[in-house]
Amino acid sequence: MYPAFLGYELTLLLFPYVDKKTHLMRSAFISSGLATIVYAFIAFVSFGFFGLGYLKVLQYPILVLFAYVHLPLIERIENLLYGFLLFTTMITTVMNSWAAVEVGKRMFPKLKNVVLSFLIMLFGYVISFIPKVLMEAQRWLNYAAYVETGLAFGFPIALILLLLIQRSRGELQS
């Protein structure tokens, strides 16, 4: 469940656009809390309906759960759920692309925004053709989540160690 919360560092890129009225950190905490509640509810319903043994082999338990129930209302809710999943995927893609462009502008300041955006989108589009089946794409996402987890914990630790080294050398004031 931890990979669902990766990407919180995107809020660091929003700091230049924040003022006192924005409440960025409160919004980040509320969205993480909402995601926690949704995942806990899904886990509770899934464990109650399927059990642990069956959940270990299921990839999308909520979709299988909806397939068991044959009510017209549930089928319409399932179609609505696909729309929400598509919307959240689109928002995630846009936010990550924006973050990549923001970081790319700092790495390559002489490139124009249009060229940089095009190259990032082209890179993402070309990469998406490499995995041939859904399980392979899921495996790639798991590897990316491991790397992201390492970076999310490793960079702050490395920064703290760097600051401690600088302070011990006398380069920083206490």
Short mmCIF file of N, CA and C in Angstrom, two decimals:
data_model
loop_
_atom_site.label_atom_id
_atom_site.label_comp_id
_atom_site.label_asym_id
_atom_site.label_seq_id
_atom_site.Cartn_x
_atom_site.Cartn_y
_atom_site.Cartn_z
N MET A 1 0.82 -1.19 0.00
CA MET A 1 0.00 0.00 0.00
C MET A 1 0.87 1.26 0.00
N TYR A 2 2.12 1.15 0.43
CA TYR A 2 2.97 2.33 0.47
C TYR A 2 3.15 2.99 -0.90
N PRO A 3 3.30 2.23 -1.99
CA PRO A 3 3.45 2.92 -3.30
C PRO A 3 2.29 3.84 -3.66
N ALA A 4 1.13 3.64 -3.07
CA ALA A 4 0.01 4.54 -3.35
C ALA A 4 0.27 5.94 -2.82
N PHE A 5 1.13 6.06 -1.82
CA PHE A 5 1.42 7.36 -1.23
C PHE A 5 2.71 7.96 -1.77
N LEU A 6 3.38 7.27 -2.67
CA LEU A 6 4.57 7.85 -3.27
C LEU A 6 4.16 9.01 -4.16
N GLY A 7 5.02 9.94 -4.28
CA GLY A 7 4.72 11.13 -5.05
C GLY A 7 4.37 12.31 -4.18
N TYR A 8 4.38 12.11 -2.86
CA TYR A 8 4.08 13.23 -1.97
C TYR A 8 5.10 14.34 -2.14
N GLU A 9 6.29 13.99 -2.63
CA GLU A 9 7.32 15.01 -2.80
C GLU A 9 6.98 15.97 -3.94
N LEU A 10 5.94 15.67 -4.71
CA LEU A 10 5.47 16.63 -5.71
C LEU A 10 5.01 17.92 -5.05
N THR A 11 4.60 17.83 -3.80
CA THR A 11 4.19 19.05 -3.11
C THR A 11 5.36 20.02 -2.92
N LEU A 12 6.59 19.49 -2.90
CA LEU A 12 7.76 20.37 -2.79
C LEU A 12 7.88 21.28 -4.01
N LEU A 13 7.47 20.78 -5.18
CA LEU A 13 7.53 21.59 -6.39
C LEU A 13 6.44 22.65 -6.42
N LEU A 14 5.44 22.51 -5.56
CA LEU A 14 4.36 23.49 -5.51
C LEU A 14 4.66 24.67 -4.58
N PHE A 15 5.73 24.60 -3.81
CA PHE A 15 6.04 25.67 -2.86
C PHE A 15 6.15 27.05 -3.49
N PRO A 16 6.72 27.22 -4.68
CA PRO A 16 6.77 28.58 -5.25
C PRO A 16 5.39 29.17 -5.55
N TYR A 17 4.37 28.35 -5.65
CA TYR A 17 3.03 28.82 -5.99
C TYR A 17 2.13 28.94 -4.77
N VAL A 18 2.70 28.82 -3.58
CA VAL A 18 1.92 28.78 -2.34
C VAL A 18 1.96 30.14 -1.66
N ASP A 19 0.83 30.53 -1.10
CA ASP A 19 0.77 31.69 -0.22
C ASP A 19 0.02 31.28 1.04
N LYS A 20 -0.32 32.25 1.88
CA LYS A 20 -0.98 31.93 3.15
C LYS A 20 -2.39 31.37 2.96
N LYS A 21 -3.03 31.71 1.85
CA LYS A 21 -4.40 31.27 1.62
C LYS A 21 -4.49 29.87 1.02
N THR A 22 -3.38 29.33 0.58
CA THR A 22 -3.40 28.07 -0.17
C THR A 22 -3.62 26.84 0.71
N HIS A 23 -2.98 26.80 1.87
CA HIS A 23 -3.08 25.66 2.80
C HIS A 23 -2.59 24.37 2.14
N LEU A 24 -1.40 24.42 1.56
CA LEU A 24 -0.86 23.28 0.82
C LEU A 24 -0.68 22.05 1.70
N MET A 25 -0.04 22.21 2.85
CA MET A 25 0.24 21.04 3.68
C MET A 25 -1.04 20.44 4.25
N ARG A 26 -2.00 21.28 4.61
CA ARG A 26 -3.27 20.75 5.09
C ARG A 26 -3.95 19.95 3.99
N SER A 27 -3.89 20.45 2.76
CA SER A 27 -4.48 19.73 1.63
C SER A 27 -3.76 18.41 1.38
N ALA A 28 -2.44 18.41 1.53
CA ALA A 28 -1.67 17.17 1.34
C ALA A 28 -2.04 16.15 2.41
N PHE A 29 -2.19 16.60 3.66
CA PHE A 29 -2.58 15.69 4.73
C PHE A 29 -4.00 15.17 4.54
N ILE A 30 -4.90 16.02 4.12
CA ILE A 30 -6.29 15.59 3.90
C ILE A 30 -6.36 14.58 2.76
N SER A 31 -5.62 14.83 1.68
CA SER A 31 -5.67 13.88 0.56
C SER A 31 -5.04 12.55 0.93
N SER A 32 -3.96 12.56 1.71
CA SER A 32 -3.37 11.30 2.16
C SER A 32 -4.31 10.57 3.12
N GLY A 33 -4.98 11.32 3.98
CA GLY A 33 -5.96 10.70 4.88
C GLY A 33 -7.14 10.10 4.13
N LEU A 34 -7.60 10.80 3.11
CA LEU A 34 -8.69 10.28 2.29
C LEU A 34 -8.27 9.00 1.56
N ALA A 35 -7.05 9.00 1.03
CA ALA A 35 -6.55 7.79 0.37
C ALA A 35 -6.44 6.64 1.36
N THR A 36 -6.02 6.92 2.58
CA THR A 36 -5.92 5.89 3.61
C THR A 36 -7.30 5.32 3.94
N ILE A 37 -8.29 6.17 4.07
CA ILE A 37 -9.65 5.70 4.38
C ILE A 37 -10.19 4.84 3.24
N VAL A 38 -9.99 5.26 2.00
CA VAL A 38 -10.48 4.49 0.85
C VAL A 38 -9.79 3.14 0.78
N TYR A 39 -8.47 3.10 0.96
CA TYR A 39 -7.75 1.83 0.91
C TYR A 39 -8.15 0.91 2.06
N ALA A 40 -8.35 1.47 3.24
CA ALA A 40 -8.77 0.65 4.38
C ALA A 40 -10.16 0.07 4.14
N PHE A 41 -11.07 0.86 3.58
CA PHE A 41 -12.41 0.36 3.28
C PHE A 41 -12.36 -0.74 2.23
N ILE A 42 -11.56 -0.54 1.19
CA ILE A 42 -11.43 -1.56 0.14
C ILE A 42 -10.83 -2.83 0.73
N ALA A 43 -9.82 -2.70 1.57
CA ALA A 43 -9.21 -3.87 2.19
C ALA A 43 -10.21 -4.60 3.09
N PHE A 44 -10.98 -3.86 3.87
CA PHE A 44 -11.97 -4.47 4.76
C PHE A 44 -13.02 -5.24 3.97
N VAL A 45 -13.56 -4.63 2.93
CA VAL A 45 -14.58 -5.30 2.11
C VAL A 45 -14.00 -6.50 1.38
N SER A 46 -12.80 -6.34 0.84
CA SER A 46 -12.18 -7.44 0.09
C SER A 46 -11.86 -8.63 0.99
N PHE A 47 -11.31 -8.37 2.18
CA PHE A 47 -11.02 -9.47 3.10
C PHE A 47 -12.31 -10.14 3.57
N GLY A 48 -13.35 -9.37 3.77
CA GLY A 48 -14.62 -9.95 4.20
C GLY A 48 -15.28 -10.80 3.13
N PHE A 49 -15.10 -10.43 1.88
CA PHE A 49 -15.77 -11.14 0.79
C PHE A 49 -14.96 -12.32 0.27
N PHE A 50 -13.64 -12.14 0.12
CA PHE A 50 -12.83 -13.18 -0.51
C PHE A 50 -12.02 -14.01 0.47
N GLY A 51 -11.45 -13.42 1.49
CA GLY A 51 -10.54 -14.12 2.37
C GLY A 51 -9.11 -13.98 1.87
N LEU A 52 -8.15 -14.26 2.75
CA LEU A 52 -6.75 -14.02 2.45
C LEU A 52 -6.22 -14.92 1.33
N GLY A 53 -6.60 -16.19 1.34
CA GLY A 53 -6.08 -17.12 0.33
C GLY A 53 -6.43 -16.72 -1.09
N TYR A 54 -7.66 -16.30 -1.30
CA TYR A 54 -8.10 -15.91 -2.63
C TYR A 54 -7.55 -14.53 -3.02
N LEU A 55 -7.38 -13.65 -2.04
CA LEU A 55 -6.85 -12.32 -2.32
C LEU A 55 -5.40 -12.36 -2.78
N LYS A 56 -4.65 -13.39 -2.37
CA LYS A 56 -3.26 -13.48 -2.79
C LYS A 56 -3.12 -13.70 -4.29
N VAL A 57 -4.13 -14.31 -4.93
CA VAL A 57 -4.03 -14.58 -6.36
C VAL A 57 -4.81 -13.57 -7.20
N LEU A 58 -5.66 -12.77 -6.59
CA LEU A 58 -6.43 -11.77 -7.34
C LEU A 58 -5.59 -10.52 -7.55
N GLN A 59 -5.69 -9.95 -8.75
CA GLN A 59 -4.98 -8.70 -9.01
C GLN A 59 -5.88 -7.49 -8.78
N TYR A 60 -7.15 -7.59 -9.18
CA TYR A 60 -8.10 -6.49 -9.02
C TYR A 60 -9.33 -6.99 -8.28
N PRO A 61 -9.26 -7.07 -6.95
CA PRO A 61 -10.36 -7.68 -6.20
C PRO A 61 -11.66 -6.90 -6.28
N ILE A 62 -11.62 -5.58 -6.37
CA ILE A 62 -12.86 -4.80 -6.41
C ILE A 62 -13.60 -5.06 -7.72
N LEU A 63 -12.89 -5.17 -8.82
CA LEU A 63 -13.56 -5.45 -10.09
C LEU A 63 -14.17 -6.85 -10.09
N VAL A 64 -13.48 -7.81 -9.47
CA VAL A 64 -14.04 -9.16 -9.35
C VAL A 64 -15.26 -9.13 -8.43
N LEU A 65 -15.19 -8.34 -7.38
CA LEU A 65 -16.32 -8.19 -6.46
C LEU A 65 -17.53 -7.63 -7.19
N PHE A 66 -17.33 -6.62 -8.02
CA PHE A 66 -18.43 -6.06 -8.81
C PHE A 66 -18.97 -7.08 -9.81
N ALA A 67 -18.12 -7.96 -10.31
CA ALA A 67 -18.58 -8.96 -11.29
C ALA A 67 -19.51 -9.98 -10.64
N TYR A 68 -19.34 -10.24 -9.34
CA TYR A 68 -20.21 -11.19 -8.65
C TYR A 68 -21.63 -10.67 -8.46
N VAL A 69 -21.75 -9.37 -8.34
CA VAL A 69 -23.06 -8.77 -8.07
C VAL A 69 -23.69 -8.37 -9.39
N HIS A 70 -24.88 -8.90 -9.68
CA HIS A 70 -25.54 -8.63 -10.95
C HIS A 70 -26.79 -7.80 -10.73
N LEU A 71 -26.58 -6.57 -10.30
CA LEU A 71 -27.69 -5.64 -10.16
C LEU A 71 -27.45 -4.49 -11.14
N PRO A 72 -28.50 -3.97 -11.75
CA PRO A 72 -28.30 -2.87 -12.70
C PRO A 72 -27.61 -1.66 -12.08
N LEU A 73 -27.92 -1.38 -10.82
CA LEU A 73 -27.30 -0.23 -10.16
C LEU A 73 -25.79 -0.45 -10.01
N ILE A 74 -25.41 -1.66 -9.60
CA ILE A 74 -23.99 -1.97 -9.41
C ILE A 74 -23.25 -1.91 -10.74
N GLU A 75 -23.87 -2.38 -11.82
CA GLU A 75 -23.22 -2.32 -13.13
C GLU A 75 -23.00 -0.87 -13.56
N ARG A 76 -23.93 0.00 -13.25
CA ARG A 76 -23.75 1.41 -13.58
C ARG A 76 -22.68 2.05 -12.69
N ILE A 77 -22.63 1.64 -11.44
CA ILE A 77 -21.57 2.14 -10.55
C ILE A 77 -20.21 1.66 -11.03
N GLU A 78 -20.16 0.44 -11.56
CA GLU A 78 -18.90 -0.08 -12.09
C GLU A 78 -18.43 0.77 -13.27
N ASN A 79 -19.34 1.16 -14.14
CA ASN A 79 -18.97 2.02 -15.26
C ASN A 79 -18.52 3.39 -14.76
N LEU A 80 -19.14 3.88 -13.72
CA LEU A 80 -18.72 5.15 -13.12
C LEU A 80 -17.33 5.01 -12.49
N LEU A 81 -17.06 3.85 -11.88
CA LEU A 81 -15.76 3.60 -11.28
C LEU A 81 -14.66 3.64 -12.33
N TYR A 82 -14.92 3.07 -13.50
CA TYR A 82 -13.92 3.13 -14.58
C TYR A 82 -13.62 4.58 -14.95
N GLY A 83 -14.64 5.41 -14.98
CA GLY A 83 -14.43 6.83 -15.28
C GLY A 83 -13.58 7.51 -14.22
N PHE A 84 -13.82 7.20 -12.94
CA PHE A 84 -13.01 7.78 -11.88
C PHE A 84 -11.57 7.29 -11.95
N LEU A 85 -11.38 6.00 -12.27
CA LEU A 85 -10.02 5.48 -12.41
C LEU A 85 -9.30 6.16 -13.56
N LEU A 86 -10.00 6.38 -14.66
CA LEU A 86 -9.40 7.08 -15.79
C LEU A 86 -9.05 8.51 -15.41
N PHE A 87 -9.93 9.18 -14.67
CA PHE A 87 -9.67 10.56 -14.24
C PHE A 87 -8.46 10.63 -13.32
N THR A 88 -8.36 9.73 -12.35
CA THR A 88 -7.22 9.76 -11.44
C THR A 88 -5.93 9.43 -12.17
N THR A 89 -6.00 8.53 -13.14
CA THR A 89 -4.82 8.22 -13.95
C THR A 89 -4.38 9.44 -14.76
N MET A 90 -5.35 10.15 -15.30
CA MET A 90 -5.03 11.34 -16.09
C MET A 90 -4.41 12.42 -15.20
N ILE A 91 -4.96 12.63 -14.01
CA ILE A 91 -4.41 13.64 -13.09
C ILE A 91 -3.00 13.26 -12.68
N THR A 92 -2.76 11.99 -12.39
CA THR A 92 -1.42 11.54 -12.01
C THR A 92 -0.43 11.76 -13.15
N THR A 93 -0.85 11.44 -14.37
CA THR A 93 0.02 11.64 -15.52
C THR A 93 0.34 13.11 -15.73
N VAL A 94 -0.65 13.96 -15.62
CA VAL A 94 -0.43 15.40 -15.81
C VAL A 94 0.50 15.94 -14.72
N MET A 95 0.28 15.58 -13.48
CA MET A 95 1.12 16.09 -12.39
C MET A 95 2.56 15.60 -12.53
N ASN A 96 2.75 14.34 -12.87
CA ASN A 96 4.11 13.83 -13.03
C ASN A 96 4.79 14.44 -14.24
N SER A 97 4.05 14.68 -15.31
CA SER A 97 4.63 15.33 -16.49
C SER A 97 5.01 16.77 -16.17
N TRP A 98 4.16 17.47 -15.44
CA TRP A 98 4.48 18.84 -15.03
C TRP A 98 5.73 18.86 -14.17
N ALA A 99 5.82 17.91 -13.23
CA ALA A 99 6.99 17.85 -12.36
C ALA A 99 8.25 17.56 -13.18
N ALA A 100 8.13 16.68 -14.16
CA ALA A 100 9.29 16.36 -15.01
C ALA A 100 9.72 17.59 -15.81
N VAL A 101 8.77 18.37 -16.30
CA VAL A 101 9.11 19.59 -17.03
C VAL A 101 9.76 20.61 -16.10
N GLU A 102 9.24 20.76 -14.88
CA GLU A 102 9.83 21.70 -13.92
C GLU A 102 11.27 21.32 -13.58
N VAL A 103 11.50 20.05 -13.35
CA VAL A 103 12.86 19.59 -13.04
C VAL A 103 13.74 19.70 -14.29
N GLY A 104 13.17 19.37 -15.45
CA GLY A 104 13.92 19.48 -16.70
C GLY A 104 14.34 20.90 -17.01
N LYS A 105 13.50 21.88 -16.66
CA LYS A 105 13.86 23.28 -16.88
C LYS A 105 15.08 23.68 -16.07
N ARG A 106 15.22 23.10 -14.88
CA ARG A 106 16.39 23.41 -14.06
C ARG A 106 17.63 22.67 -14.56
N MET A 107 17.44 21.48 -15.11
CA MET A 107 18.58 20.72 -15.60
C MET A 107 19.07 21.24 -16.96
N PHE A 108 18.15 21.63 -17.81
CA PHE A 108 18.47 22.11 -19.16
C PHE A 108 17.82 23.49 -19.36
N PRO A 109 18.40 24.54 -18.79
CA PRO A 109 17.73 25.85 -18.83
C PRO A 109 17.66 26.45 -20.24
N LYS A 110 18.50 26.00 -21.17
CA LYS A 110 18.50 26.59 -22.50
C LYS A 110 17.43 26.00 -23.41
N LEU A 111 16.86 24.86 -23.03
CA LEU A 111 15.79 24.27 -23.84
C LEU A 111 14.49 25.03 -23.64
N LYS A 112 13.75 25.18 -24.70
CA LYS A 112 12.44 25.82 -24.60
C LYS A 112 11.45 24.87 -23.94
N ASN A 113 10.44 25.43 -23.28
CA ASN A 113 9.44 24.61 -22.59
C ASN A 113 8.72 23.67 -23.55
N VAL A 114 8.42 24.13 -24.75
CA VAL A 114 7.69 23.31 -25.72
C VAL A 114 8.53 22.10 -26.12
N VAL A 115 9.81 22.32 -26.37
CA VAL A 115 10.69 21.22 -26.77
C VAL A 115 10.86 20.24 -25.62
N LEU A 116 11.08 20.76 -24.42
CA LEU A 116 11.25 19.91 -23.25
C LEU A 116 9.99 19.09 -22.98
N SER A 117 8.84 19.73 -23.05
CA SER A 117 7.58 19.00 -22.84
C SER A 117 7.39 17.92 -23.89
N PHE A 118 7.70 18.24 -25.14
CA PHE A 118 7.56 17.26 -26.21
C PHE A 118 8.49 16.07 -25.98
N LEU A 119 9.74 16.33 -25.60
CA LEU A 119 10.69 15.24 -25.37
C LEU A 119 10.25 14.36 -24.20
N ILE A 120 9.73 14.96 -23.14
CA ILE A 120 9.29 14.17 -21.99
C ILE A 120 8.07 13.32 -22.36
N MET A 121 7.13 13.90 -23.08
CA MET A 121 5.95 13.13 -23.52
C MET A 121 6.34 12.02 -24.50
N LEU A 122 7.27 12.32 -25.39
CA LEU A 122 7.74 11.31 -26.34
C LEU A 122 8.44 10.17 -25.61
N PHE A 123 9.26 10.50 -24.62
CA PHE A 123 9.93 9.48 -23.83
C PHE A 123 8.92 8.58 -23.12
N GLY A 124 7.92 9.19 -22.49
CA GLY A 124 6.89 8.40 -21.81
C GLY A 124 6.09 7.54 -22.77
N TYR A 125 5.82 8.07 -23.95
CA TYR A 125 5.06 7.32 -24.95
C TYR A 125 5.87 6.13 -25.46
N VAL A 126 7.16 6.33 -25.74
CA VAL A 126 8.00 5.25 -26.23
C VAL A 126 8.19 4.19 -25.16
N ILE A 127 8.38 4.60 -23.93
CA ILE A 127 8.56 3.63 -22.83
C ILE A 127 7.31 2.77 -22.65
N SER A 128 6.15 3.33 -22.91
CA SER A 128 4.91 2.58 -22.69
C SER A 128 4.75 1.41 -23.66
N PHE A 129 5.51 1.38 -24.73
CA PHE A 129 5.42 0.26 -25.68
C PHE A 129 6.31 -0.92 -25.31
N ILE A 130 7.18 -0.76 -24.34
CA ILE A 130 8.11 -1.84 -24.00
C ILE A 130 7.40 -3.01 -23.32
N PRO A 131 6.63 -2.80 -22.25
CA PRO A 131 5.93 -3.97 -21.67
C PRO A 131 4.79 -4.43 -22.59
N LYS A 132 4.72 -5.72 -22.81
CA LYS A 132 3.73 -6.25 -23.74
C LYS A 132 2.43 -6.70 -23.06
N VAL A 133 2.52 -7.10 -21.81
CA VAL A 133 1.33 -7.58 -21.10
C VAL A 133 1.19 -6.80 -19.80
N LEU A 134 0.03 -6.86 -19.21
CA LEU A 134 -0.27 -6.10 -18.00
C LEU A 134 0.59 -6.54 -16.82
N MET A 135 0.86 -7.81 -16.71
CA MET A 135 1.68 -8.30 -15.60
C MET A 135 3.10 -7.74 -15.68
N GLU A 136 3.63 -7.62 -16.89
CA GLU A 136 4.96 -7.06 -17.06
C GLU A 136 4.97 -5.57 -16.68
N ALA A 137 3.93 -4.85 -17.07
CA ALA A 137 3.82 -3.44 -16.69
C ALA A 137 3.69 -3.30 -15.18
N GLN A 138 2.95 -4.20 -14.55
CA GLN A 138 2.81 -4.17 -13.09
C GLN A 138 4.15 -4.43 -12.42
N ARG A 139 4.94 -5.34 -12.98
CA ARG A 139 6.26 -5.62 -12.43
C ARG A 139 7.16 -4.38 -12.55
N TRP A 140 7.09 -3.69 -13.68
CA TRP A 140 7.84 -2.45 -13.86
C TRP A 140 7.43 -1.40 -12.84
N LEU A 141 6.12 -1.28 -12.62
CA LEU A 141 5.64 -0.31 -11.64
C LEU A 141 6.10 -0.65 -10.23
N ASN A 142 6.17 -1.94 -9.93
CA ASN A 142 6.68 -2.35 -8.61
C ASN A 142 8.16 -1.97 -8.47
N TYR A 143 8.96 -2.21 -9.51
CA TYR A 143 10.38 -1.82 -9.46
C TYR A 143 10.52 -0.31 -9.32
N ALA A 144 9.70 0.44 -10.06
CA ALA A 144 9.74 1.90 -9.96
C ALA A 144 9.34 2.35 -8.55
N ALA A 145 8.40 1.66 -7.94
CA ALA A 145 7.99 2.01 -6.57
C ALA A 145 9.12 1.73 -5.59
N TYR A 146 9.88 0.65 -5.79
CA TYR A 146 11.02 0.37 -4.92
C TYR A 146 12.08 1.46 -5.05
N VAL A 147 12.36 1.87 -6.29
CA VAL A 147 13.34 2.94 -6.51
C VAL A 147 12.86 4.24 -5.88
N GLU A 148 11.59 4.56 -6.08
CA GLU A 148 11.03 5.79 -5.52
C GLU A 148 11.05 5.76 -3.99
N THR A 149 10.78 4.62 -3.40
CA THR A 149 10.84 4.50 -1.95
C THR A 149 12.26 4.72 -1.45
N GLY A 150 13.22 4.13 -2.14
CA GLY A 150 14.63 4.34 -1.78
C GLY A 150 15.03 5.79 -1.90
N LEU A 151 14.59 6.46 -2.96
CA LEU A 151 14.92 7.88 -3.12
C LEU A 151 14.22 8.74 -2.09
N ALA A 152 12.97 8.43 -1.79
CA ALA A 152 12.20 9.23 -0.83
C ALA A 152 12.82 9.16 0.56
N PHE A 153 13.41 8.02 0.91
CA PHE A 153 14.06 7.91 2.21
C PHE A 153 15.54 8.25 2.14
N GLY A 154 16.18 7.94 1.01
CA GLY A 154 17.62 8.12 0.88
C GLY A 154 18.06 9.57 0.75
N PHE A 155 17.34 10.37 -0.04
CA PHE A 155 17.75 11.76 -0.22
C PHE A 155 17.72 12.57 1.07
N PRO A 156 16.67 12.51 1.87
CA PRO A 156 16.71 13.27 3.13
C PRO A 156 17.81 12.79 4.08
N ILE A 157 18.06 11.47 4.12
CA ILE A 157 19.13 10.96 4.98
C ILE A 157 20.48 11.45 4.49
N ALA A 158 20.68 11.42 3.16
CA ALA A 158 21.94 11.92 2.60
C ALA A 158 22.11 13.41 2.87
N LEU A 159 21.04 14.17 2.80
CA LEU A 159 21.11 15.60 3.08
C LEU A 159 21.46 15.86 4.55
N ILE A 160 20.87 15.11 5.45
CA ILE A 160 21.18 15.27 6.87
C ILE A 160 22.64 14.92 7.13
N LEU A 161 23.13 13.85 6.52
CA LEU A 161 24.54 13.48 6.69
C LEU A 161 25.46 14.55 6.12
N LEU A 162 25.11 15.11 4.97
CA LEU A 162 25.91 16.17 4.37
C LEU A 162 25.95 17.41 5.27
N LEU A 163 24.81 17.77 5.83
CA LEU A 163 24.77 18.91 6.74
C LEU A 163 25.57 18.65 8.01
N LEU A 164 25.53 17.43 8.52
CA LEU A 164 26.33 17.09 9.70
C LEU A 164 27.82 17.17 9.39
N ILE A 165 28.23 16.71 8.22
CA ILE A 165 29.64 16.78 7.82
C ILE A 165 30.07 18.23 7.68
N GLN A 166 29.23 19.05 7.05
CA GLN A 166 29.57 20.46 6.90
C GLN A 166 29.66 21.17 8.24
N ARG A 167 28.79 20.84 9.17
CA ARG A 167 28.82 21.48 10.48
C ARG A 167 30.06 21.02 11.25
N SER A 168 30.43 19.75 11.12
CA SER A 168 31.63 19.27 11.84
C SER A 168 32.89 19.91 11.28
N ARG A 169 32.93 20.28 10.02
CA ARG A 169 34.07 20.96 9.42
C ARG A 169 34.07 22.46 9.73
N GLY A 170 32.98 22.95 10.25
CA GLY A 170 32.89 24.37 10.56
C GLY A 170 32.40 25.22 9.40
N GLU A 171 31.90 24.58 8.35
CA GLU A 171 31.41 25.31 7.19
C GLU A 171 30.03 25.92 7.43
N LEU A 172 29.30 25.37 8.41
CA LEU A 172 27.97 25.88 8.74
C LEU A 172 27.98 26.44 10.15
N GLN A 173 27.18 27.46 10.37
CA GLN A 173 27.04 27.97 11.72
C GLN A 173 25.99 27.14 12.46
N SER A 174 26.15 26.98 13.74
CA SER A 174 25.21 26.17 14.52
C SER A 174 23.86 26.78 14.57
#
